[in-house]
mmCIF file of C-alpha atoms and ligand atoms in Angstrom:
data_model
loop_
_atom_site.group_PDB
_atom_site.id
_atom_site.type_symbol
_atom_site.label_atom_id
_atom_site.label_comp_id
_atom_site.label_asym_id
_atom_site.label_seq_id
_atom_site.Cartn_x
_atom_site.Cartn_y
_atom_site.Cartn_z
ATOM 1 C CA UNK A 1 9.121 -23.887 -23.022
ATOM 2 C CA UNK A 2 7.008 -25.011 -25.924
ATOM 3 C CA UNK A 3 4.687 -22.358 -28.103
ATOM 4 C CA UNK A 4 1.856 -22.988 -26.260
ATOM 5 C CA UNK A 5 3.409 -22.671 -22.859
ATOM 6 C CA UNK A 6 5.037 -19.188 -23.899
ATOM 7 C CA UNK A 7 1.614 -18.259 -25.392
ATOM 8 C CA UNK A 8 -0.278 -19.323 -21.919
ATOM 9 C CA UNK A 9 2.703 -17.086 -20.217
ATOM 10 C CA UNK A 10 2.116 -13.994 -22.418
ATOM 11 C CA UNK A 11 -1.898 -14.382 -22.166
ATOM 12 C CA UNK A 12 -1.732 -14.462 -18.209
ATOM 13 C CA UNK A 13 1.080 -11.585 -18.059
ATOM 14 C CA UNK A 14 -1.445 -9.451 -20.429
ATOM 15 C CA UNK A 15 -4.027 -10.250 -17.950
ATOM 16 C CA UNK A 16 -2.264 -8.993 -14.955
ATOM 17 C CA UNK A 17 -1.428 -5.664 -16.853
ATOM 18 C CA UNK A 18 -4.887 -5.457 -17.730
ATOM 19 C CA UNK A 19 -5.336 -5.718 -14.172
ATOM 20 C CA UNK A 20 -7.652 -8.690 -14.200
ATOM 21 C CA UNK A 21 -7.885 -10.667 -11.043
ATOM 22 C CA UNK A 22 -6.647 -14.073 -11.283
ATOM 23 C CA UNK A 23 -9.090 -16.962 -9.522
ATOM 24 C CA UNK A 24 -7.983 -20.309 -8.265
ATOM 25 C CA UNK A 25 -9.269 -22.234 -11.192
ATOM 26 C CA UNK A 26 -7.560 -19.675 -14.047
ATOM 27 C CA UNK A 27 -4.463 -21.083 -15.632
ATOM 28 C CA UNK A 28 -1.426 -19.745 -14.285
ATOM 29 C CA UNK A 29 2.635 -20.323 -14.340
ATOM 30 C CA UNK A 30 3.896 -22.928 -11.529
ATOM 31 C CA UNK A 31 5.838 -20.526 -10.165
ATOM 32 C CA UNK A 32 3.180 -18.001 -9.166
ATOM 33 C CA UNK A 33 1.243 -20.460 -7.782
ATOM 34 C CA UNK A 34 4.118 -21.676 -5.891
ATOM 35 C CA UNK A 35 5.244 -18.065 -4.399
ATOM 36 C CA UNK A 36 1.382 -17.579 -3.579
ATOM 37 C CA UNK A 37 1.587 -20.754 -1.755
ATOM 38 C CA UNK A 38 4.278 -19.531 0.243
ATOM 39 C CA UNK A 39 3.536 -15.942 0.857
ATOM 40 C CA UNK A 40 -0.052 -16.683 1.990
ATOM 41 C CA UNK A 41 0.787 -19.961 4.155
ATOM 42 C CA UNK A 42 3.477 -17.620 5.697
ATOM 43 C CA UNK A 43 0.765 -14.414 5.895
ATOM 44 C CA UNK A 44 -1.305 -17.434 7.988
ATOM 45 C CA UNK A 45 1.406 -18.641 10.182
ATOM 46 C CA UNK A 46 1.922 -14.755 11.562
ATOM 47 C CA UNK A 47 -1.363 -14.774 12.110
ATOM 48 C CA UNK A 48 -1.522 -17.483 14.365
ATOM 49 C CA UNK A 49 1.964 -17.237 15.858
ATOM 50 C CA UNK A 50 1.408 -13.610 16.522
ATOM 51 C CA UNK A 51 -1.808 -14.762 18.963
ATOM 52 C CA UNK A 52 1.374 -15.952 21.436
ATOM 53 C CA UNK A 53 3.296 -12.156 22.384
ATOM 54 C CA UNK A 54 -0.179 -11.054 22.861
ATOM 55 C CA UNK A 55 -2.120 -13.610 24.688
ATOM 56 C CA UNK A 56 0.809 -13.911 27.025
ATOM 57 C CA UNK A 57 -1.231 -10.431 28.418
ATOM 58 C CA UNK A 58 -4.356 -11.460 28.505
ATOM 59 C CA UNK A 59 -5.016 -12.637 32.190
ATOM 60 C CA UNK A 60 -2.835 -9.538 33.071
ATOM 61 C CA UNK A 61 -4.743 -6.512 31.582
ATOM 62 C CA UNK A 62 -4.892 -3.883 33.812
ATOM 63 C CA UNK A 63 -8.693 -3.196 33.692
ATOM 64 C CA UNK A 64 -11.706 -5.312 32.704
ATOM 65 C CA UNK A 65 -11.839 -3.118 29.443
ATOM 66 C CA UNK A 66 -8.351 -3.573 28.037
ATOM 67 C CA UNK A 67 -8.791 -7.222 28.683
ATOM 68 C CA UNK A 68 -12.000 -7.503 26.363
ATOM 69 C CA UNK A 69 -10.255 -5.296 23.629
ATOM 70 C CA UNK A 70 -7.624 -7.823 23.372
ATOM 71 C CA UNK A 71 -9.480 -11.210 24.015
ATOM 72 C CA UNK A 72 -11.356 -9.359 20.662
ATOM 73 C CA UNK A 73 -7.695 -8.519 18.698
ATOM 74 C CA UNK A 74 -6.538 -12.220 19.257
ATOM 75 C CA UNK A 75 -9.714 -13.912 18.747
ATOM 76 C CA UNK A 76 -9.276 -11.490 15.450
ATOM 77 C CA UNK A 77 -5.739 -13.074 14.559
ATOM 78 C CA UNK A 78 -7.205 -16.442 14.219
ATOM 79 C CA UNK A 79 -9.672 -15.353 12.230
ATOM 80 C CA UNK A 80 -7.018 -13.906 10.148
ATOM 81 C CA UNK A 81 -4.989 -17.072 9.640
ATOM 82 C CA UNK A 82 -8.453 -19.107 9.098
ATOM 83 C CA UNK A 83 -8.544 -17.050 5.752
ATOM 84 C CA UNK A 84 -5.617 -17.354 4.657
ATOM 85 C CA UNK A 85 -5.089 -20.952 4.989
ATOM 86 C CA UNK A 86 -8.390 -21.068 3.200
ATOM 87 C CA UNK A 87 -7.023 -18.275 0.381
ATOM 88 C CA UNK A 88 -4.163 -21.085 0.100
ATOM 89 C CA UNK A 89 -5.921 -24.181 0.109
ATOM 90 C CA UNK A 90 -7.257 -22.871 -3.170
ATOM 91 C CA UNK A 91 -4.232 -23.216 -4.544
ATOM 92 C CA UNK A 92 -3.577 -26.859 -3.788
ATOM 93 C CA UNK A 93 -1.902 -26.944 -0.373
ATOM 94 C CA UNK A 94 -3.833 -28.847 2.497
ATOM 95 C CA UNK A 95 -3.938 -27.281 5.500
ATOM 96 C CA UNK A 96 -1.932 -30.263 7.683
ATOM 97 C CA UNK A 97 0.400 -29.825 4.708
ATOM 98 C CA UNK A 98 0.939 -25.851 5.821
ATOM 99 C CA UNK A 99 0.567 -26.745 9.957
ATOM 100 C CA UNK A 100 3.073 -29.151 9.429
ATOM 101 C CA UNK A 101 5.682 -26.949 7.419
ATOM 102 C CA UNK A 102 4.945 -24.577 10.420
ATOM 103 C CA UNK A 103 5.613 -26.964 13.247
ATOM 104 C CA UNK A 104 8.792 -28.382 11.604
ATOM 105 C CA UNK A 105 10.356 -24.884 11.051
ATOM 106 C CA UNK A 106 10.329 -25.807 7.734
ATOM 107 C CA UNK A 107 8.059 -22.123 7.008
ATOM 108 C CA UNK A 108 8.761 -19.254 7.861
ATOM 109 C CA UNK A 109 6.236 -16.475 9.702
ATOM 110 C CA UNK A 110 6.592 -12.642 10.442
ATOM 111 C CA UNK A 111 10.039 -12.202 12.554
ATOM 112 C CA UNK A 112 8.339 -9.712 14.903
ATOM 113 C CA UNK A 113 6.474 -12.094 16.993
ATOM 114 C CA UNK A 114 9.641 -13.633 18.082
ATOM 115 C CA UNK A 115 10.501 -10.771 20.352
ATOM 116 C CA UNK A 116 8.811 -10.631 24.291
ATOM 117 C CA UNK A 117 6.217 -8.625 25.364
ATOM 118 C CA UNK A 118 7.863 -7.640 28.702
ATOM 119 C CA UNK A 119 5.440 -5.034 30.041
ATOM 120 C CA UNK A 120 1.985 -3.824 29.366
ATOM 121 C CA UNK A 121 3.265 -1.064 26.746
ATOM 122 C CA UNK A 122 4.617 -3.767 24.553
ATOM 123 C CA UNK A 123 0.621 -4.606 24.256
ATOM 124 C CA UNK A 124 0.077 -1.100 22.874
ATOM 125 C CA UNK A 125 2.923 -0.591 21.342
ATOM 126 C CA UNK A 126 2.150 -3.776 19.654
ATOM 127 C CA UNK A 127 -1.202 -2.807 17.979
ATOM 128 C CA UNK A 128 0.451 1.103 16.895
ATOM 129 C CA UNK A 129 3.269 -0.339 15.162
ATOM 130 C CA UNK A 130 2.975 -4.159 14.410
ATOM 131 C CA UNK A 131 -0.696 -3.848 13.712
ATOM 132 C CA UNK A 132 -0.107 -0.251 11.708
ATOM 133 C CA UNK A 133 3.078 -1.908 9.529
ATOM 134 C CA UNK A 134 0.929 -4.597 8.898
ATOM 135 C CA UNK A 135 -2.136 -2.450 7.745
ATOM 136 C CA UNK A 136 0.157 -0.139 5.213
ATOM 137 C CA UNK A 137 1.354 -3.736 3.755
ATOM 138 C CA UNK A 138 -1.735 -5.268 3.823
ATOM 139 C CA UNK A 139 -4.115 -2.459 2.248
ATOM 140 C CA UNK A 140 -1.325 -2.273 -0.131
ATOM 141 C CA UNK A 141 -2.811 -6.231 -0.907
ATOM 142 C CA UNK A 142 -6.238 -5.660 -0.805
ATOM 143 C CA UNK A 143 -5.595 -5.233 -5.154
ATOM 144 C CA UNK A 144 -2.924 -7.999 -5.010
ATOM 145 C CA UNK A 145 -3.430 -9.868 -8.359
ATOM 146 C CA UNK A 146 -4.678 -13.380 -6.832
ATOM 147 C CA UNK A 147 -8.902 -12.787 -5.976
ATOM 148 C CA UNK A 148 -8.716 -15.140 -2.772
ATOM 149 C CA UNK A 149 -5.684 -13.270 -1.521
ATOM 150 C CA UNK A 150 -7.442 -9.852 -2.081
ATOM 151 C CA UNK A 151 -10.367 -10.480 -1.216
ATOM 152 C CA UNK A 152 -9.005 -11.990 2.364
ATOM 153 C CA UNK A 153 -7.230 -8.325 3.067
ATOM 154 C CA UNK A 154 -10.524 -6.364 2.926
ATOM 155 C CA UNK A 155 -11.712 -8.026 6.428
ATOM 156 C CA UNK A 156 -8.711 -8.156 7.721
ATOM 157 C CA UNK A 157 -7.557 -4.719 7.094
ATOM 158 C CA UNK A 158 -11.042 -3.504 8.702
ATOM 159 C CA UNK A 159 -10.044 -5.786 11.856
ATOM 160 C CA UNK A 160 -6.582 -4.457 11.806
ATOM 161 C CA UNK A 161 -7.674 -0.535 12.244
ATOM 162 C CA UNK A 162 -9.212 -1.538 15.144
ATOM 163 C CA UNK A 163 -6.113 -3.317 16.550
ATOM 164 C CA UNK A 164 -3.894 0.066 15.199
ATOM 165 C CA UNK A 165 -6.359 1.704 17.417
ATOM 166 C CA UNK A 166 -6.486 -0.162 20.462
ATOM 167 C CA UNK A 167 -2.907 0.171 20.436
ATOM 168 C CA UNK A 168 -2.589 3.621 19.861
ATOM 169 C CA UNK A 169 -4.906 4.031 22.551
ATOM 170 C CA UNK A 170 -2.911 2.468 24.979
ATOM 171 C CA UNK A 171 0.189 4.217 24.129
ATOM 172 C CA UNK A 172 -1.471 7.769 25.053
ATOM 173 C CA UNK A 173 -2.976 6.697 28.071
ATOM 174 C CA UNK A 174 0.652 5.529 29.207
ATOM 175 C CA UNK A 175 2.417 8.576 27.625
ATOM 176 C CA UNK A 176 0.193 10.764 28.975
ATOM 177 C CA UNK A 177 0.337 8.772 32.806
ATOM 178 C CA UNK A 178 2.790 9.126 35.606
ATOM 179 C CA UNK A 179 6.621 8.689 34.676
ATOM 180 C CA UNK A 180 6.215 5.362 35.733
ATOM 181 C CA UNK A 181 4.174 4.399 32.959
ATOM 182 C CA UNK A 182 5.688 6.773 30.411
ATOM 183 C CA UNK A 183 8.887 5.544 30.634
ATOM 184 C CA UNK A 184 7.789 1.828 30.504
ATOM 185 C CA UNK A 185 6.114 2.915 27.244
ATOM 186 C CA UNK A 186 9.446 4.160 25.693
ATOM 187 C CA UNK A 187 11.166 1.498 27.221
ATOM 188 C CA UNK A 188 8.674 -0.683 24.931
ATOM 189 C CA UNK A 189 8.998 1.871 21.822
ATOM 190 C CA UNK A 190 13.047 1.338 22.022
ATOM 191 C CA UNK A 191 12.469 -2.585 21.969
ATOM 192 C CA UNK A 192 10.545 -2.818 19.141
ATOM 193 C CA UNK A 193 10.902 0.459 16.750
ATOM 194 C CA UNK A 194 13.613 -1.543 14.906
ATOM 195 C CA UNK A 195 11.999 -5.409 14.774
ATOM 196 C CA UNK A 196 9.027 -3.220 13.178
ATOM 197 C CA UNK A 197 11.169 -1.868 10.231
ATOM 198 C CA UNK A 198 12.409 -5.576 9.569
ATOM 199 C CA UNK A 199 8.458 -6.475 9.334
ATOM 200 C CA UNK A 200 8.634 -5.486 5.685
ATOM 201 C CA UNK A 201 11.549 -7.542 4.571
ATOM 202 C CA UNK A 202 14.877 -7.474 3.472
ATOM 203 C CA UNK A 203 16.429 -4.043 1.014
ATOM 204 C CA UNK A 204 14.688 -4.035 -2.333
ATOM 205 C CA UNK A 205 18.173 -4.993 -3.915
ATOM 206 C CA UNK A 206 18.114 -7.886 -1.685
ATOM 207 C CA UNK A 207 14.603 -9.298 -2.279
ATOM 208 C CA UNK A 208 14.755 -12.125 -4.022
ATOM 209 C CA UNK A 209 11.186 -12.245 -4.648
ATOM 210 C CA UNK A 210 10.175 -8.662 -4.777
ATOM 211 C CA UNK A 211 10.783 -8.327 -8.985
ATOM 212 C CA UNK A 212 8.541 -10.976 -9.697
ATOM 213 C CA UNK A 213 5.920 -10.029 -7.058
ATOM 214 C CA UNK A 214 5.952 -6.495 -8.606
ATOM 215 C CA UNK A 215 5.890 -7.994 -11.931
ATOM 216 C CA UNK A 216 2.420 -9.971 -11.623
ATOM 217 C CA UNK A 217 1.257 -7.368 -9.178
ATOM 218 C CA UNK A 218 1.528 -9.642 -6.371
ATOM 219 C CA UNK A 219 3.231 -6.290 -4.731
ATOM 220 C CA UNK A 220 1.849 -3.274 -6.030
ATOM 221 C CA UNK A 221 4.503 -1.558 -3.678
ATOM 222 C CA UNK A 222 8.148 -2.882 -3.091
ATOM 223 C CA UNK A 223 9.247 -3.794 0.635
ATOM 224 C CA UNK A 224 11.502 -0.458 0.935
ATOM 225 C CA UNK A 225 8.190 1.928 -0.334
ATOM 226 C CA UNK A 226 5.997 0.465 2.001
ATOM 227 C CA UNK A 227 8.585 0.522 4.916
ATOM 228 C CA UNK A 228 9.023 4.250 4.255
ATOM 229 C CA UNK A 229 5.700 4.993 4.428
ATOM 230 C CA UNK A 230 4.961 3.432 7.764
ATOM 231 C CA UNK A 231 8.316 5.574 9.055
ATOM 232 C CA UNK A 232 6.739 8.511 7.062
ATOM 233 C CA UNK A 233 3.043 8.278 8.868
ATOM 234 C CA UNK A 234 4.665 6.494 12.459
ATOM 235 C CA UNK A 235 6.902 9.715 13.125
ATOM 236 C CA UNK A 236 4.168 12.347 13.887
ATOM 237 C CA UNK A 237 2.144 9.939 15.930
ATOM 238 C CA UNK A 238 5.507 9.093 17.941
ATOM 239 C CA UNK A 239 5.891 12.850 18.758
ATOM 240 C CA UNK A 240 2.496 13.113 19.504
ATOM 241 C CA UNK A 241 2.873 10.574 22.432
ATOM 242 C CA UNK A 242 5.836 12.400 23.471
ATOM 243 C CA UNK A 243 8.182 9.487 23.218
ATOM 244 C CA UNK A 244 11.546 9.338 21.240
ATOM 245 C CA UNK A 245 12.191 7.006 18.227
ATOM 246 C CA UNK A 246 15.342 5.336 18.654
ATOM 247 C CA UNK A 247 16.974 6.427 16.118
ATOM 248 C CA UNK A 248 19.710 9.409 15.908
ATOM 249 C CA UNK A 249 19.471 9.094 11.754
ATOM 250 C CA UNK A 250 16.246 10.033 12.038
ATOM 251 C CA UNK A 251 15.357 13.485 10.392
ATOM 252 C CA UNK A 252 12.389 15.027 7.680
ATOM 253 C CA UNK A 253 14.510 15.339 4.479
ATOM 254 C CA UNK A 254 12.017 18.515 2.653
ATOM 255 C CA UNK A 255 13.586 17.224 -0.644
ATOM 256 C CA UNK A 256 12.716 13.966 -0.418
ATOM 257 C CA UNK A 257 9.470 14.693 1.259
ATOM 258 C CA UNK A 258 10.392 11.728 3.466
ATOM 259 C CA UNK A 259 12.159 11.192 7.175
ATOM 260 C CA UNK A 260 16.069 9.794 6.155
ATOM 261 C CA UNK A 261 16.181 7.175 8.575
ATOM 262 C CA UNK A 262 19.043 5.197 10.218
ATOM 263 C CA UNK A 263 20.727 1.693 9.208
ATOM 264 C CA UNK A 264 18.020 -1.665 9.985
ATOM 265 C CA UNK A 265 20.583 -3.868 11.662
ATOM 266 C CA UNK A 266 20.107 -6.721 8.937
ATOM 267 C CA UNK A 267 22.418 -9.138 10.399
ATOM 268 C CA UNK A 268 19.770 -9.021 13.650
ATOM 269 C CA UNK A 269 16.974 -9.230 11.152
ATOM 270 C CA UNK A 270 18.171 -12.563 9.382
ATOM 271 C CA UNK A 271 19.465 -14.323 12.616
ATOM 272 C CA UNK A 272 15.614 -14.025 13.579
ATOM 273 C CA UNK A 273 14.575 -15.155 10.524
ATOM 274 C CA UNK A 274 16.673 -18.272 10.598
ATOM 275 C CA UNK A 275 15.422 -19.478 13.901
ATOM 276 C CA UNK A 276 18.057 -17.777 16.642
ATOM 277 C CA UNK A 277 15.725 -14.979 18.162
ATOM 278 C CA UNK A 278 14.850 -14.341 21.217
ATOM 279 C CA UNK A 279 11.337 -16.162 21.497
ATOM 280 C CA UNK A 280 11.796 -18.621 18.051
ATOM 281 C CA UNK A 281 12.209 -21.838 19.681
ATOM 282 C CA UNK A 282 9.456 -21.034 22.358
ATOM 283 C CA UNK A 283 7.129 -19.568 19.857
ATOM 284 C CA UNK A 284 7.344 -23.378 18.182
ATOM 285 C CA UNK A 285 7.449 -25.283 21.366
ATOM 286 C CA UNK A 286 3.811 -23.230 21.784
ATOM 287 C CA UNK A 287 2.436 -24.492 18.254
ATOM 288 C CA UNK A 288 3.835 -27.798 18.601
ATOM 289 C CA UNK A 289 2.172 -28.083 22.041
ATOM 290 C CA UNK A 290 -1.778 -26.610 20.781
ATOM 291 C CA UNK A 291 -1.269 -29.077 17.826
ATOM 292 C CA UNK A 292 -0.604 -32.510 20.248
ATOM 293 C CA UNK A 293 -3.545 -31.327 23.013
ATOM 294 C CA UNK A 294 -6.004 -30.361 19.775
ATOM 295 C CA UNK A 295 -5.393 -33.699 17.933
ATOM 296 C CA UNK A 296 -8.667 -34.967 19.748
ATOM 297 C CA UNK A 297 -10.840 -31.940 18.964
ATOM 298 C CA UNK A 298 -10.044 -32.693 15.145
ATOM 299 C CA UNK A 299 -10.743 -36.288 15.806
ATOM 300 C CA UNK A 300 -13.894 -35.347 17.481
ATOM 301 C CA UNK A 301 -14.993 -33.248 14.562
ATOM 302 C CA UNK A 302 -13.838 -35.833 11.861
ATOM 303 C CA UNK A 303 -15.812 -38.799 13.458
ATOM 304 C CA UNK A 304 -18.628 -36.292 13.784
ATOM 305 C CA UNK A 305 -18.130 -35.170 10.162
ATOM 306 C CA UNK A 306 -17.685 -39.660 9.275
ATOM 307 C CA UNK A 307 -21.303 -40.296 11.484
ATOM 308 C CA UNK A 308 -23.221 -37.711 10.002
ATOM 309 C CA UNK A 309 -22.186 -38.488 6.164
ATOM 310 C CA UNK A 310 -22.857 -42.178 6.596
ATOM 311 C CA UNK A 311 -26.271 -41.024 8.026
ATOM 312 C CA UNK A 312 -27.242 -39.084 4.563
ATOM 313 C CA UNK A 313 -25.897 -42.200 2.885
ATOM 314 C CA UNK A 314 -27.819 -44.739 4.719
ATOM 315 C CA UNK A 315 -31.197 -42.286 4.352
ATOM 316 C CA UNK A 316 -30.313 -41.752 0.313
ATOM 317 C CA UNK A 317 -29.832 -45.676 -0.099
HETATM 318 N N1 LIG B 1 9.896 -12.204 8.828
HETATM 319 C C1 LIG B 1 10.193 -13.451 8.369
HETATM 320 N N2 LIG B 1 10.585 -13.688 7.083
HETATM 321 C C2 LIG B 1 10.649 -12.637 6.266
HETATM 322 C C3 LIG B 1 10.327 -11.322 6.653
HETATM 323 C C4 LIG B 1 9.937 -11.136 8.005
HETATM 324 N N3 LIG B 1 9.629 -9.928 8.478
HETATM 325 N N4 LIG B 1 10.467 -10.500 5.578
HETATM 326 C C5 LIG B 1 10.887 -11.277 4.559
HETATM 327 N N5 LIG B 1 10.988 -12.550 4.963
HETATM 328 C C6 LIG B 1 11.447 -13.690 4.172
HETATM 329 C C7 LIG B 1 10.534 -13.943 2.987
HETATM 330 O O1 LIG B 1 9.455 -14.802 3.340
HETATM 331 C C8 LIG B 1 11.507 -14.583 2.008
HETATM 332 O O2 LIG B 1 11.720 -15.921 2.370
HETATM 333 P P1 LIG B 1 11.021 -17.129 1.530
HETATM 334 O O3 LIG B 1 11.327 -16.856 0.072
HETATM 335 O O4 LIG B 1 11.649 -18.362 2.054
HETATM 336 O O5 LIG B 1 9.542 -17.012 1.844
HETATM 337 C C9 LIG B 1 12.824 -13.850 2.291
HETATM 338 O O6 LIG B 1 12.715 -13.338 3.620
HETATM 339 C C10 LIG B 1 13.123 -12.735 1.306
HETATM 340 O O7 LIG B 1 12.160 -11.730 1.480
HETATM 341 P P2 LIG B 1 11.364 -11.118 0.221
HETATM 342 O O8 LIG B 1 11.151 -9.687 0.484
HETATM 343 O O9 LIG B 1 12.051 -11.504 -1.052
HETATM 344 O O10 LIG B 1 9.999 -11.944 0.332
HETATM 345 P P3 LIG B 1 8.539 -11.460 -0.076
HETATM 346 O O11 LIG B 1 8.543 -10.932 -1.458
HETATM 347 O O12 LIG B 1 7.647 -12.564 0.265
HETATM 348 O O13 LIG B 1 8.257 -10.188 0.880
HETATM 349 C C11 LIG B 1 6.833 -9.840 2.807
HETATM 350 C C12 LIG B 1 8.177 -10.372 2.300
HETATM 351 C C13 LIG B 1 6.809 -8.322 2.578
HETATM 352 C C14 LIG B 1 6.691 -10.148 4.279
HETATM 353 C C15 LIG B 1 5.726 -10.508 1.987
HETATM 354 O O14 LIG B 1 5.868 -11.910 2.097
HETATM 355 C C16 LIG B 1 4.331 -10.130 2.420
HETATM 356 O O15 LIG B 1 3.848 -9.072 2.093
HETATM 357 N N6 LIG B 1 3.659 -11.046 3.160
HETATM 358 C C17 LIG B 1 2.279 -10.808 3.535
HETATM 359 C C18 LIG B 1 2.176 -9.936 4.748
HETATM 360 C C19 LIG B 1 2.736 -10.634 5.962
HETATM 361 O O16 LIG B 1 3.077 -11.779 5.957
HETATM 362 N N7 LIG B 1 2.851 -9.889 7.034
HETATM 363 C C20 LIG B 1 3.397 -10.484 8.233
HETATM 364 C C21 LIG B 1 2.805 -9.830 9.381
HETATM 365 S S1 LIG B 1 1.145 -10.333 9.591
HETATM 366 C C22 LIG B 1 0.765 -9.497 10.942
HETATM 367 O O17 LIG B 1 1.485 -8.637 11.335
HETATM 368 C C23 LIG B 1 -0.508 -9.839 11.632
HETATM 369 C C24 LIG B 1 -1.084 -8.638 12.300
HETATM 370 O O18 LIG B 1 -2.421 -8.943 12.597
HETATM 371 C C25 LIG B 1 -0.398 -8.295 13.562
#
């Protein structure tokens, strides 16, 4: 690197230690403009993808009120993704750039959304643990160091409590039901205790990205902090519902002040990651399919977008 290029590198880290936030227009390094690029465009993608395991419920609710509660949590998710691709765009990505990395596999998005949702307790268990990992990661990144990114997390985070809560909700009202209904929620906490863990990425040690994340404050907590404190809060809430974690690792170590918890099954976790879980290939097929029957909304709204400039051109000429 030249002098001036290790000067521009030393000015920007001394920002981030300062704390500053960095905007889309402030000079940065290549490289943390390309790891934004594909944390947020990834962020986005689970967004969207993760509409799929839940909308699969939606003309099944049980009751006219659960049905409104999610029609509102998956109308949230898009809204989700809509930020994000905008929080990326700023960056230099187009969004059909993004879409397509999506819908050629190419990107990757959040491995939990490529499990089922088999029964009606996956939909609350769903909300309590997806939606509550994704709120102790995600308020963790409401003071990431990029402003967009940041800035992004403090709607969504409000959006996701809700979700957490809807969830939760669900879960005591089956818990608390006939045996039936109890056992079809543990039946749903079994499936997807584990595929939760995994939502917060690979061992520390085996993060490739986690020391420079931590470095420029993208992460202000590493993936195996966070993921302990979602096992740390999740456990009394669990107990609370009556249901059993599977786990037979699990116990409260008083030392530690944390639960010791049992071995994540990483082999599982990159197999999904790399395409080969249960729901990957059908979770693309889905994309693929809302991206072919949309093309003529977007051509709709670009010829709309083409009439109405060359109407402000004709009137200025
Ligand atoms: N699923 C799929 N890929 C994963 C993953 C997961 N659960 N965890 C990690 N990975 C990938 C990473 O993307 C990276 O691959 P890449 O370099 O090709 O992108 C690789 O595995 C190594 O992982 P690292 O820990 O080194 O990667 P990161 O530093 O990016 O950390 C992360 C992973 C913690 C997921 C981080 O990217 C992050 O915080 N992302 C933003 C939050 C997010 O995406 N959450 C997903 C859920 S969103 C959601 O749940 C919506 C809610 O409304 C329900």
């Amino acid at each position: 690197m030249t002098q001036k290029e290790i000067s521009l590198e030393e000015q920007f880290q001394a920002r981030i230690d300062r704390g500053e936030s960095i905007e889309p227009k402030d000079w940065m390094p290549e490289k943390y403009r390309k790891t934004h690029i594909r944390q947020i465009s990834q962020h986005a993608h689970s967004e969207v993808v993760g509409m799929l395991p839940e909308g699969n419920w939606i003309t099944r609710t049980p009751n006219l009120r659960r049905k409104v509660g999610l029609l509102a949590k998956v109308q949230d998710e898009a809204g989700h993704g809509l930020y994000l691709y905008s929080a990326a765009e700023t960056l230099g990505i187009s969004r059909d750039e993004m879409f397509e990395q999506l819908h050629t596999g190419k990107a990757k998005y959040s491995s939990i959304f490529n499990y089922p949702t088999l029964s009606w307790a996956d939909i609350g268990t769903i909300g309590w643990l997806v939606d509550g990992a994704a709120i102790i990661n995600q308020v963790m990144l409401t003071r990431t160091s990029f402003g967009p990114y940041a800035r992004a997390m403090v709607r969504i985070c409000k959006e996701e409590s809700f979700h957490q809560r809807q969830g939760y909700e669900i879960m005591i009202g089956l818990s608390h039901g006939t045996p039936e209904q109890k056992e079809m929620a543990q039946d749903a906490l079994n499936r997807f205790w584990w595929p939760s863990l995994m939502m917060f990425g690979p061992k520390d040690d085996e993060s490739p990205n986690t020391e420079m994340s931590v470095k420029w404050k993208i992460k202000r907590k590493t993936n195996d902090e966070l993921r302990q404190q979602f096992i740390d809060i999740t456990i009394p809430q669990a107990e609370y519902l009556g249901l059993t974690v599977p786990d037979p690792d699990l116990k409260w170590n008083e030392e530690r002040g944390h639960y010791d918890f049992g071995a994540i099954d990483w082999d599982e976790f990159w197999q999904v990651v790399k395409g080969n879980g249960p729901c990957n290939k059908e979770r693309l097929a889905a994309r693929n399919k809302a991206w072919d029957e949309g093309a003529w909304v977007r051509d709709a709204a670009l010829a709309h977008a083409e009439k109405k400039a060359s109407k402000n051109v004709s009137k200025v000429a």
